[in-house]
Amino acid sequence: MAPLARHPMQHIDRKELYTNLEARIQYLHSFLDFSSRDIEALISGAKYIKALIPAIVNIVYKKLLQYDITARAFETRSTSFSGPIDPNLTENSPQILHRKIFLRGYLTKLCSDPTKMEFWEYLDKVGMMHVGQGRVHPLHVEYVHIGVTLSFIQDVVTEAILSHPRMKMDKKIALVKALSKVIWIQNDLFAKWYVRDGDEFEEEVLVPEIEPEGYLHGKKILHDGSESDSEIEDAMKGASCPFANFASPTKGEFESDVAEGMNVQLVEVLAGSPADAGRTGTQPIHFRTGRATGAAA
């Protein structure tokens, strides 16, 4: 039997990983085999994820308010604060409703075009903003809470996708794999702001620009707290979410059932739209063109 062909070893410039975000993203994509196949899965599955966003937001904040150490970030802007917090903080408290708007916008951003470098720049900026940089009013959330929240979101979304009664299994697998890769890249883009690896290159890293939340390079890419819930929902409708009447599940049976048992209500919500047929491919993505490497123009 002939020996298996061995791919030539790729060179990765260590300094570039810490000083060049695009080089870091390309390395992560290569290592995780994040390719055009994943892009297709994310595009064809975006409508299902958008349908889940309002429920996911409520479930995440219900979880975060179960622990004083995570809840205190909403009052003190730091999980290391050791003083007392308001025991009456609820999901309907003004600061929680404010944060829900941004989590909703963030999750909607995850359903946008990952072939654009702006997509990954924003995920990197989300990491930066949680270590007290790039904001007029700094926010400090320790990494242990970041990592476990990402895992919690991944668990909720994975269960909902795998429970879909109409989506074919190959589509479920492709979407779960693609989303898992995006979430783990986001995890890395959080971790890079917390760990001390590459500190010797710190002087060559650009100083973070202070911008309002939801902005990147002076361009507004997310909704911010100045907009009402109704404006956010209108924008979500404009993003072609097929389940717009579920956009505000803060009242009624839908929210309570979802919070109690994801496997019942989310299946009913998702069942409203069959999976689309999608093309597959394995080419890596080139950021500047947005096309698969080697694809015809």
GROMACS .gro file of C-alpha atoms in nm:
model
  297
    1MET     CA    1   0.000   0.000   0.000
    2ALA     CA    2   0.134   0.337  -0.100
    3PRO     CA    3   0.198   0.578   0.188
    4LEU     CA    4  -0.051   0.859   0.236
    5ALA     CA    5   0.046   1.180   0.061
    6ARG     CA    6   0.179   1.440   0.300
    7HIS     CA    7   0.088   1.804   0.255
    8PRO     CA    8   0.384   2.041   0.257
    9MET     CA    9   0.434   2.209   0.594
   10GLN     CA   10   0.309   2.567   0.594
   11HIS     CA   11   0.513   2.845   0.750
   12ILE     CA   12   0.326   3.066   0.998
   13ASP     CA   13   0.494   3.390   1.104
   14ARG     CA   14   0.453   3.408   1.482
   15LYS     CA   15   0.490   3.785   1.493
   16GLU     CA   16   0.216   3.824   1.231
   17LEU     CA   17  -0.025   3.631   1.453
   18TYR     CA   18   0.002   3.904   1.716
   19THR     CA   19   0.038   4.213   1.498
   20ASN     CA   20  -0.174   4.139   1.189
   21LEU     CA   21  -0.538   4.044   1.247
   22GLU     CA   22  -0.592   3.928   0.890
   23ALA     CA   23  -0.294   3.691   0.915
   24ARG     CA   24  -0.431   3.552   1.241
   25ILE     CA   25  -0.776   3.498   1.089
   26GLN     CA   26  -0.626   3.327   0.784
   27TYR     CA   27  -0.432   3.093   1.012
   28LEU     CA   28  -0.743   3.011   1.217
   29HIS     CA   29  -0.943   2.948   0.900
   30SER     CA   30  -0.674   2.719   0.764
   31PHE     CA   31  -0.634   2.523   1.088
   32LEU     CA   32  -1.010   2.479   1.131
   33ASP     CA   33  -1.069   2.409   0.759
   34PHE     CA   34  -1.312   2.701   0.750
   35SER     CA   35  -1.395   2.708   0.381
   36SER     CA   36  -1.658   2.786   0.120
   37ARG     CA   37  -1.851   2.483   0.243
   38ASP     CA   38  -1.893   2.655   0.580
   39ILE     CA   39  -1.984   2.983   0.410
   40GLU     CA   40  -2.263   2.809   0.218
   41ALA     CA   41  -2.392   2.646   0.536
   42LEU     CA   42  -2.398   2.981   0.717
   43ILE     CA   43  -2.573   3.158   0.429
   44SER     CA   44  -2.840   2.892   0.382
   45GLY     CA   45  -2.890   2.858   0.758
   46ALA     CA   46  -2.892   3.228   0.846
   47LYS     CA   47  -3.272   3.254   0.846
   48TYR     CA   48  -3.299   2.977   1.105
   49ILE     CA   49  -3.045   3.142   1.333
   50LYS     CA   50  -3.212   3.482   1.298
   51ALA     CA   51  -3.539   3.322   1.402
   52LEU     CA   52  -3.375   3.201   1.724
   53ILE     CA   53  -3.206   3.526   1.821
   54PRO     CA   54  -3.480   3.679   2.042
   55ALA     CA   55  -3.519   3.355   2.235
   56ILE     CA   56  -3.142   3.307   2.269
   57VAL     CA   57  -3.101   3.660   2.406
   58ASN     CA   58  -3.362   3.601   2.676
   59ILE     CA   59  -3.215   3.263   2.770
   60VAL     CA   60  -2.861   3.403   2.793
   61TYR     CA   61  -2.961   3.690   3.021
   62LYS     CA   62  -3.172   3.460   3.235
   63LYS     CA   63  -2.854   3.255   3.284
   64LEU     CA   64  -2.628   3.556   3.351
   65LEU     CA   65  -2.864   3.685   3.619
   66GLN     CA   66  -2.848   3.355   3.806
   67TYR     CA   67  -2.504   3.447   3.943
   68ASP     CA   68  -2.403   3.760   4.131
   69ILE     CA   69  -2.056   3.763   3.978
   70THR     CA   70  -2.191   3.794   3.623
   71ALA     CA   71  -2.485   4.015   3.721
   72ARG     CA   72  -2.257   4.274   3.883
   73ALA     CA   73  -2.106   4.362   3.545
   74PHE     CA   74  -2.437   4.521   3.450
   75GLU     CA   75  -2.423   4.753   3.752
   76THR     CA   76  -2.053   4.813   3.808
   77ARG     CA   77  -1.909   4.738   3.461
   78SER     CA   78  -1.666   4.494   3.622
   79THR     CA   79  -1.695   4.131   3.733
   80SER     CA   80  -1.410   4.187   3.981
   81PHE     CA   81  -1.612   4.437   4.187
   82SER     CA   82  -1.661   4.289   4.534
   83GLY     CA   83  -1.932   4.514   4.675
   84PRO     CA   84  -2.305   4.441   4.701
   85ILE     CA   85  -2.532   4.453   4.398
   86ASP     CA   86  -2.900   4.524   4.357
   87PRO     CA   87  -3.085   4.201   4.446
   88ASN     CA   88  -3.384   4.325   4.247
   89LEU     CA   89  -3.199   4.327   3.915
   90THR     CA   90  -3.422   4.145   3.664
   91GLU     CA   91  -3.446   4.075   3.293
   92ASN     CA   92  -3.670   4.380   3.262
   93SER     CA   93  -3.437   4.621   3.443
   94PRO     CA   94  -3.335   4.913   3.218
   95GLN     CA   95  -2.968   4.817   3.197
   96ILE     CA   96  -3.056   4.457   3.108
   97LEU     CA   97  -3.301   4.563   2.837
   98HIS     CA   98  -3.025   4.790   2.705
   99ARG     CA   99  -2.773   4.505   2.694
  100LYS     CA  100  -3.026   4.273   2.529
  101ILE     CA  101  -3.046   4.512   2.235
  102PHE     CA  102  -2.673   4.482   2.176
  103LEU     CA  103  -2.661   4.105   2.217
  104ARG     CA  104  -2.943   4.085   1.964
  105GLY     CA  105  -2.743   4.303   1.727
  106TYR     CA  106  -2.427   4.098   1.785
  107LEU     CA  107  -2.602   3.769   1.708
  108THR     CA  108  -2.757   3.925   1.399
  109LYS     CA  109  -2.406   4.028   1.291
  110LEU     CA  110  -2.302   3.663   1.316
  111CYS     CA  111  -2.556   3.596   1.041
  112SER     CA  112  -2.388   3.845   0.805
  113ASP     CA  113  -2.118   3.790   0.542
  114PRO     CA  114  -1.809   3.617   0.689
  115THR     CA  115  -1.615   3.657   0.363
  116LYS     CA  116  -1.561   4.023   0.452
  117MET     CA  117  -1.274   4.113   0.683
  118GLU     CA  118  -1.506   4.361   0.855
  119PHE     CA  119  -1.696   4.062   0.998
  120TRP     CA  120  -1.385   3.935   1.180
  121GLU     CA  121  -1.266   4.284   1.272
  122TYR     CA  122  -1.591   4.337   1.455
  123LEU     CA  123  -1.557   4.006   1.643
  124ASP     CA  124  -1.207   4.117   1.746
  125LYS     CA  125  -1.342   4.452   1.861
  126VAL     CA  126  -1.603   4.276   2.075
  127GLY     CA  127  -1.316   4.103   2.254
  128MET     CA  128  -1.128   4.430   2.300
  129MET     CA  129  -1.430   4.608   2.449
  130HIS     CA  130  -1.456   4.352   2.731
  131VAL     CA  131  -1.106   4.424   2.865
  132GLY     CA  132  -1.162   4.795   2.925
  133GLN     CA  133  -1.031   4.926   2.593
  134GLY     CA  134  -1.191   5.120   2.311
  135ARG     CA  135  -1.474   5.261   2.522
  136VAL     CA  136  -1.532   5.593   2.695
  137HIS     CA  137  -1.681   5.401   2.987
  138PRO     CA  138  -1.460   5.091   3.026
  139LEU     CA  139  -1.609   4.746   3.073
  140HIS     CA  140  -1.411   4.468   3.244
  141VAL     CA  141  -1.546   4.113   3.219
  142GLU     CA  142  -1.307   3.837   3.325
  143TYR     CA  143  -1.236   3.569   3.069
  144VAL     CA  144  -1.385   3.278   3.265
  145HIS     CA  145  -1.731   3.434   3.222
  146ILE     CA  146  -1.672   3.508   2.854
  147GLY     CA  147  -1.571   3.152   2.771
  148VAL     CA  148  -1.858   2.987   2.954
  149THR     CA  149  -2.113   3.226   2.799
  150LEU     CA  150  -1.990   3.143   2.448
  151SER     CA  151  -2.018   2.774   2.531
  152PHE     CA  152  -2.370   2.827   2.663
  153ILE     CA  153  -2.475   3.006   2.344
  154GLN     CA  154  -2.323   2.730   2.133
  155ASP     CA  155  -2.509   2.465   2.332
  156VAL     CA  156  -2.845   2.641   2.293
  157VAL     CA  157  -2.803   2.696   1.918
  158THR     CA  158  -2.675   2.343   1.854
  159GLU     CA  159  -2.973   2.186   2.031
  160ALA     CA  160  -3.216   2.399   1.833
  161ILE     CA  161  -3.057   2.311   1.499
  162LEU     CA  162  -3.033   1.939   1.570
  163SER     CA  163  -3.397   1.936   1.684
  164HIS     CA  164  -3.525   2.086   1.359
  165PRO     CA  165  -3.789   1.844   1.222
  166ARG     CA  166  -3.751   1.933   0.852
  167MET     CA  167  -3.388   2.020   0.794
  168LYS     CA  168  -3.196   1.731   0.644
  169MET     CA  169  -2.926   1.579   0.861
  170ASP     CA  170  -2.645   1.681   0.626
  171LYS     CA  171  -2.766   2.042   0.647
  172LYS     CA  172  -2.783   2.024   1.026
  173ILE     CA  173  -2.432   1.885   1.049
  174ALA     CA  174  -2.293   2.148   0.809
  175LEU     CA  175  -2.458   2.436   0.996
  176VAL     CA  176  -2.353   2.313   1.340
  177LYS     CA  177  -1.994   2.268   1.220
  178ALA     CA  178  -1.980   2.611   1.057
  179LEU     CA  179  -2.128   2.792   1.358
  180SER     CA  180  -1.898   2.605   1.594
  181LYS     CA  181  -1.597   2.728   1.397
  182VAL     CA  182  -1.720   3.087   1.406
  183ILE     CA  183  -1.783   3.068   1.781
  184TRP     CA  184  -1.439   2.922   1.846
  185ILE     CA  185  -1.276   3.191   1.633
  186GLN     CA  186  -1.469   3.444   1.839
  187ASN     CA  187  -1.338   3.269   2.150
  188ASP     CA  188  -0.982   3.315   2.022
  189LEU     CA  189  -1.051   3.681   1.947
  190PHE     CA  190  -1.160   3.722   2.307
  191ALA     CA  191  -0.865   3.526   2.445
  192LYS     CA  192  -0.607   3.729   2.250
  193TRP     CA  193  -0.701   4.032   2.461
  194TYR     CA  194  -0.667   3.842   2.789
  195VAL     CA  195  -0.363   3.617   2.753
  196ARG     CA  196  -0.009   3.752   2.759
  197ASP     CA  197   0.123   3.553   2.462
  198GLY     CA  198   0.304   3.777   2.215
  199ASP     CA  199   0.355   4.062   2.461
  200GLU     CA  200   0.700   4.124   2.314
  201PHE     CA  201   0.526   4.264   2.003
  202GLU     CA  202   0.299   4.497   2.201
  203GLU     CA  203   0.468   4.816   2.081
  204GLU     CA  204   0.389   4.727   1.720
  205VAL     CA  205   0.017   4.678   1.779
  206LEU     CA  206  -0.205   4.972   1.693
  207VAL     CA  207  -0.361   5.157   1.985
  208PRO     CA  208  -0.734   5.074   1.995
  209GLU     CA  209  -0.959   5.353   1.872
  210ILE     CA  210  -1.228   5.469   2.112
  211GLU     CA  211  -1.564   5.452   1.934
  212PRO     CA  212  -1.929   5.424   2.039
  213GLU     CA  213  -2.054   5.071   2.080
  214GLY     CA  214  -2.172   4.923   1.751
  215TYR     CA  215  -1.921   5.120   1.539
  216LEU     CA  216  -1.617   4.998   1.346
  217HIS     CA  217  -1.374   5.244   1.182
  218GLY     CA  218  -1.631   5.521   1.228
  219LYS     CA  219  -1.902   5.323   1.051
  220LYS     CA  220  -2.214   5.213   1.234
  221ILE     CA  221  -2.253   4.838   1.192
  222LEU     CA  222  -2.476   4.756   1.489
  223HIS     CA  223  -2.774   4.915   1.656
  224ASP     CA  224  -2.695   5.093   1.979
  225GLY     CA  225  -2.885   5.181   2.292
  226SER     CA  226  -3.022   5.503   2.146
  227GLU     CA  227  -3.269   5.305   1.938
  228SER     CA  228  -3.591   5.158   2.061
  229ASP     CA  229  -3.683   4.791   2.062
  230SER     CA  230  -3.936   4.859   1.786
  231GLU     CA  231  -3.661   5.003   1.564
  232ILE     CA  232  -3.444   4.701   1.630
  233GLU     CA  233  -3.727   4.466   1.541
  234ASP     CA  234  -3.802   4.662   1.223
  235ALA     CA  235  -3.438   4.620   1.123
  236MET     CA  236  -3.459   4.249   1.192
  237LYS     CA  237  -3.767   4.224   0.970
  238GLY     CA  238  -3.569   4.400   0.702
  239ALA     CA  239  -3.306   4.130   0.739
  240SER     CA  240  -3.567   3.883   0.605
  241CYS     CA  241  -3.626   3.692   0.926
  242PRO     CA  242  -3.931   3.473   0.841
  243PHE     CA  243  -4.049   3.462   1.202
  244ALA     CA  244  -4.081   3.834   1.272
  245ASN     CA  245  -4.386   3.789   1.493
  246PHE     CA  246  -4.160   3.613   1.741
  247ALA     CA  247  -3.923   3.910   1.756
  248SER     CA  248  -4.031   4.021   2.104
  249PRO     CA  249  -4.088   3.706   2.311
  250THR     CA  250  -4.067   3.886   2.642
  251LYS     CA  251  -4.432   3.821   2.714
  252GLY     CA  252  -4.655   3.521   2.680
  253GLU     CA  253  -4.618   3.152   2.643
  254PHE     CA  254  -4.335   3.149   2.387
  255GLU     CA  255  -4.069   3.296   2.614
  256SER     CA  256  -4.158   3.091   2.919
  257ASP     CA  257  -4.168   2.766   2.725
  258VAL     CA  258  -3.839   2.840   2.551
  259ALA     CA  259  -3.671   2.928   2.878
  260GLU     CA  260  -3.801   2.610   3.040
  261GLY     CA  261  -3.744   2.368   2.753
  262MET     CA  262  -3.567   2.459   2.431
  263ASN     CA  263  -3.654   2.131   2.267
  264VAL     CA  264  -4.028   2.209   2.242
  265GLN     CA  265  -4.090   2.566   2.132
  266LEU     CA  266  -3.780   2.622   1.920
  267VAL     CA  267  -3.868   2.319   1.711
  268GLU     CA  268  -4.213   2.466   1.649
  269VAL     CA  269  -4.066   2.803   1.556
  270LEU     CA  270  -3.807   2.655   1.323
  271ALA     CA  271  -4.058   2.422   1.159
  272GLY     CA  272  -4.211   2.719   0.982
  273SER     CA  273  -3.950   2.715   0.705
  274PRO     CA  274  -3.791   2.420   0.524
  275ALA     CA  275  -3.420   2.414   0.460
  276ASP     CA  276  -3.301   2.555   0.131
  277ALA     CA  277  -3.088   2.350  -0.098
  278GLY     CA  278  -2.731   2.479  -0.095
  279ARG     CA  279  -2.417   2.435  -0.295
  280THR     CA  280  -2.108   2.292  -0.138
  281GLY     CA  281  -1.742   2.361  -0.188
  282THR     CA  282  -1.414   2.336  -0.008
  283GLN     CA  283  -1.216   2.636  -0.130
  284PRO     CA  284  -1.072   2.874   0.130
  285ILE     CA  285  -1.211   3.228   0.125
  286HIS     CA  286  -1.016   3.528   0.000
  287PHE     CA  287  -1.114   3.836   0.204
  288ARG     CA  288  -1.046   4.101  -0.055
  289THR     CA  289  -1.262   3.951  -0.330
  290GLY     CA  290  -1.516   3.768  -0.114
  291ARG     CA  291  -1.488   3.472  -0.352
  292ALA     CA  292  -1.354   3.125  -0.297
  293THR     CA  293  -0.987   3.100  -0.385
  294GLY     CA  294  -0.963   2.962  -0.736
  295ALA     CA  295  -1.328   3.037  -0.819
  296ALA     CA  296  -1.419   3.197  -1.148
  297ALA     CA  297  -1.478   3.571  -1.142
   0.00000   0.00000   0.00000
